[in-house]
Amino acid sequence: MSEFYKKIVGEKCYLSPISLEDIPKYTNWLNDLEVTISTTLYSRIIDMESENEALIELKKGYNFAVRLIQTNELIGSIGLNDLDLLHRNAELGILIGSKNHWHQGYGQEAVNLLLDFTFNLLNFKNVYLKVMEYNTPAIGLYEKIGFKEAGRLRKAHGINGKRYDILFMDILAEEFSSVYVGEIMKNRFGDEKK
């Protein structure tokens, strides 16, 4: 069994480097239509070989496994795509693949941990995401975290004989309050964010 490294830790879950030992679990999730219907991955056919290649690429960037603190169980993945190092912005992507862990706050905590990492360690200015208008639970979650609608592509997504808008949402560094990094700085160095 692998040792899992806790890069950034919340109360219920933590972000860890992606492990290639988890390829079967990721492959299973990405072929489960109920899991992927809210993403752009639902129409892809993914086998173990293609998932292995994808995870090797993801490991090169800022992408993490989402694991439970108590058991180290893998429940999803989260990361940054399309990093713009000049203008300091990136796109957030998240998948909680374990259906047993939906609607329990793990997604919210994972997003907050990634935002803390992105804004307070990578010093990015803006994080954005895309979400289908029919995914109202995700939209509500993102709004609760502090994301705001930045625009939309009207009727740009088709599924099940219907057309839907793709919403763009974003959050700025100054709109986010640290959930982890600030506590480390305060506890270790007595540093209060100025």
Short mmCIF file of C-alpha atoms in Angstrom, two decimals:
data_model
loop_
_atom_site.label_atom_id
_atom_site.label_comp_id
_atom_site.label_asym_id
_atom_site.label_seq_id
_atom_site.Cartn_x
_atom_site.Cartn_y
_atom_site.Cartn_z
CA MET A 1 0.00 0.00 0.00
CA SER A 2 1.24 3.46 -0.89
CA GLU A 3 2.05 6.23 1.49
CA PHE A 4 -0.05 9.30 0.81
CA TYR A 5 1.38 12.77 1.22
CA LYS A 6 -0.82 15.51 2.64
CA LYS A 7 0.07 18.63 0.66
CA ILE A 8 -2.77 20.79 1.96
CA VAL A 9 -5.17 19.64 4.66
CA GLY A 10 -8.75 20.49 5.57
CA GLU A 11 -10.98 19.19 8.33
CA LYS A 12 -12.40 16.20 6.41
CA CYS A 13 -10.18 15.77 3.36
CA TYR A 14 -6.77 16.65 2.03
CA LEU A 15 -5.10 17.21 -1.32
CA SER A 16 -2.35 14.75 -2.20
CA PRO A 17 -0.18 14.09 -5.25
CA ILE A 18 -1.91 11.85 -7.78
CA SER A 19 -0.94 8.17 -7.51
CA LEU A 20 -0.81 5.95 -10.59
CA GLU A 21 -1.95 3.09 -8.35
CA ASP A 22 -5.41 4.69 -8.50
CA ILE A 23 -5.79 4.30 -12.28
CA PRO A 24 -8.52 1.60 -11.95
CA LYS A 25 -10.61 3.82 -9.66
CA TYR A 26 -10.28 6.89 -11.92
CA THR A 27 -11.07 4.78 -15.00
CA ASN A 28 -14.18 3.39 -13.33
CA TRP A 29 -15.40 6.88 -12.36
CA LEU A 30 -14.77 8.34 -15.82
CA ASN A 31 -16.84 5.59 -17.43
CA ASP A 32 -19.74 6.10 -15.02
CA LEU A 33 -22.22 8.39 -16.79
CA GLU A 34 -23.82 9.39 -13.49
CA VAL A 35 -20.43 10.74 -12.34
CA THR A 36 -19.40 12.46 -15.58
CA ILE A 37 -22.76 13.84 -16.80
CA SER A 38 -21.92 17.22 -15.22
CA THR A 39 -18.53 17.39 -16.96
CA THR A 40 -17.26 17.47 -20.52
CA LEU A 41 -15.93 13.91 -20.13
CA TYR A 42 -19.21 12.01 -20.43
CA SER A 43 -18.84 11.26 -24.15
CA ARG A 44 -15.27 9.98 -23.95
CA ILE A 45 -14.40 6.30 -23.87
CA ILE A 46 -11.61 5.87 -21.34
CA ASP A 47 -9.65 2.69 -20.74
CA MET A 48 -6.82 1.97 -18.30
CA GLU A 49 -4.14 2.82 -20.86
CA SER A 50 -5.59 6.20 -21.80
CA GLU A 51 -6.21 7.05 -18.14
CA ASN A 52 -2.62 6.13 -17.31
CA GLU A 53 -1.41 8.57 -20.00
CA ALA A 54 -3.80 11.26 -18.76
CA LEU A 55 -2.68 10.91 -15.14
CA ILE A 56 0.99 11.06 -16.11
CA GLU A 57 0.27 14.39 -17.82
CA LEU A 58 -1.82 15.66 -14.90
CA LYS A 59 1.00 14.84 -12.47
CA LYS A 60 3.19 17.39 -14.29
CA GLY A 61 0.93 20.27 -13.25
CA TYR A 62 -1.03 21.39 -10.21
CA ASN A 63 -3.46 18.49 -9.97
CA PHE A 64 -4.29 16.58 -6.82
CA ALA A 65 -6.09 13.55 -5.51
CA VAL A 66 -8.81 14.33 -2.96
CA ARG A 67 -8.50 11.91 -0.04
CA LEU A 68 -10.32 11.43 3.25
CA ILE A 69 -8.31 12.37 6.33
CA GLN A 70 -9.52 9.42 8.42
CA THR A 71 -8.90 6.61 5.90
CA ASN A 72 -6.81 8.07 3.02
CA GLU A 73 -9.56 6.83 0.69
CA LEU A 74 -9.49 8.45 -2.75
CA ILE A 75 -12.80 10.20 -3.41
CA GLY A 76 -11.95 12.50 -6.31
CA SER A 77 -9.53 14.81 -8.04
CA ILE A 78 -9.07 18.55 -8.37
CA GLY A 79 -6.63 20.75 -10.17
CA LEU A 80 -5.70 23.73 -12.28
CA ASN A 81 -5.83 23.79 -16.07
CA ASP A 82 -4.82 26.38 -18.65
CA LEU A 83 -2.42 28.20 -16.32
CA ASP A 84 -1.55 31.70 -17.51
CA LEU A 85 1.67 32.48 -15.68
CA LEU A 86 1.96 35.98 -17.12
CA HIS A 87 -1.47 37.18 -15.99
CA ARG A 88 -1.70 34.79 -13.01
CA ASN A 89 -5.00 33.02 -13.72
CA ALA A 90 -6.07 29.41 -14.17
CA GLU A 91 -9.13 27.23 -14.68
CA LEU A 92 -10.30 25.00 -11.84
CA GLY A 93 -11.54 21.47 -12.49
CA ILE A 94 -12.98 19.10 -9.91
CA LEU A 95 -14.50 15.62 -9.89
CA ILE A 96 -15.82 13.90 -6.79
CA GLY A 97 -16.05 10.42 -8.29
CA SER A 98 -17.11 8.54 -5.18
CA LYS A 99 -20.91 8.82 -5.20
CA ASN A 100 -20.98 7.77 -1.53
CA HIS A 101 -19.30 11.09 -0.73
CA TRP A 102 -21.55 13.44 -2.70
CA HIS A 103 -23.44 16.23 -0.88
CA GLN A 104 -21.33 15.95 2.28
CA GLY A 105 -19.13 19.03 1.90
CA TYR A 106 -16.04 17.33 0.46
CA GLY A 107 -16.25 19.19 -2.84
CA GLN A 108 -16.55 22.54 -1.07
CA GLU A 109 -13.61 21.78 1.19
CA ALA A 110 -11.46 20.55 -1.72
CA VAL A 111 -12.20 23.71 -3.74
CA ASN A 112 -11.33 25.90 -0.76
CA LEU A 113 -8.07 24.02 -0.25
CA LEU A 114 -7.12 24.36 -3.91
CA LEU A 115 -7.98 28.08 -3.90
CA ASP A 116 -5.85 28.56 -0.79
CA PHE A 117 -2.95 26.82 -2.53
CA THR A 118 -3.49 28.80 -5.74
CA PHE A 119 -3.91 32.26 -4.24
CA ASN A 120 -1.61 32.05 -1.23
CA LEU A 121 1.22 29.81 -2.41
CA LEU A 122 1.22 30.21 -6.21
CA ASN A 123 0.18 33.89 -5.92
CA PHE A 124 -2.41 33.71 -8.68
CA LYS A 125 -4.91 36.55 -9.09
CA ASN A 126 -7.96 34.86 -10.65
CA VAL A 127 -9.40 31.34 -10.75
CA TYR A 128 -12.27 30.57 -13.10
CA LEU A 129 -14.35 27.57 -14.02
CA LYS A 130 -16.99 26.45 -16.50
CA VAL A 131 -20.23 24.82 -15.40
CA MET A 132 -23.33 23.71 -17.32
CA GLU A 133 -26.45 25.66 -16.41
CA TYR A 134 -28.30 22.44 -15.52
CA ASN A 135 -25.77 21.69 -12.77
CA THR A 136 -27.53 23.86 -10.20
CA PRO A 137 -26.02 22.07 -7.16
CA ALA A 138 -22.50 22.94 -8.38
CA ILE A 139 -23.49 26.52 -9.21
CA GLY A 140 -24.87 26.94 -5.67
CA LEU A 141 -21.70 25.48 -4.19
CA TYR A 142 -19.45 27.78 -6.23
CA GLU A 143 -21.53 30.82 -5.25
CA LYS A 144 -21.30 29.80 -1.58
CA ILE A 145 -17.49 29.69 -1.88
CA GLY A 146 -17.46 33.16 -3.46
CA PHE A 147 -17.43 32.57 -7.21
CA LYS A 148 -19.41 35.02 -9.33
CA GLU A 149 -20.84 34.57 -12.79
CA ALA A 150 -18.45 36.22 -15.25
CA GLY A 151 -20.31 35.36 -18.46
CA ARG A 152 -21.92 32.58 -20.42
CA LEU A 153 -21.94 30.89 -23.77
CA ARG A 154 -25.60 30.71 -24.71
CA LYS A 155 -26.97 27.32 -25.83
CA ALA A 156 -23.38 26.10 -26.32
CA HIS A 157 -23.89 22.67 -24.76
CA GLY A 158 -26.21 20.01 -26.14
CA ILE A 159 -27.31 16.86 -24.35
CA ASN A 160 -30.46 14.74 -24.30
CA GLY A 161 -32.02 16.72 -27.15
CA LYS A 162 -31.77 20.05 -25.31
CA ARG A 163 -29.40 23.02 -25.41
CA TYR A 164 -27.88 24.63 -22.33
CA ASP A 165 -25.73 27.62 -21.50
CA ILE A 166 -22.19 27.15 -20.27
CA LEU A 167 -21.57 29.51 -17.36
CA PHE A 168 -18.17 31.00 -16.64
CA MET A 169 -17.61 31.78 -12.97
CA ASP A 170 -14.57 33.26 -11.28
CA ILE A 171 -13.15 34.37 -7.97
CA LEU A 172 -10.36 36.86 -7.30
CA ALA A 173 -7.60 36.45 -4.73
CA GLU A 174 -8.91 39.39 -2.69
CA GLU A 175 -12.37 37.76 -2.52
CA PHE A 176 -10.97 34.62 -0.88
CA SER A 177 -10.04 34.07 2.77
CA SER A 178 -7.37 31.50 3.54
CA VAL A 179 -8.55 28.28 5.15
CA TYR A 180 -5.14 26.65 5.67
CA VAL A 181 -2.10 28.66 4.60
CA GLY A 182 -3.05 31.64 6.79
CA GLU A 183 -3.32 29.38 9.84
CA ILE A 184 0.09 27.84 9.16
CA MET A 185 1.68 31.31 8.84
CA LYS A 186 -0.08 32.56 11.97
CA ASN A 187 0.76 29.49 14.08
CA ARG A 188 4.33 29.14 12.85
CA PHE A 189 5.39 32.78 12.56
CA GLY A 190 2.66 34.85 14.24
CA ASP A 191 2.02 36.37 10.82
CA GLU A 192 -1.31 38.07 10.30
CA LYS A 193 -2.31 38.72 6.68
CA LYS A 194 -1.97 42.40 5.97
#
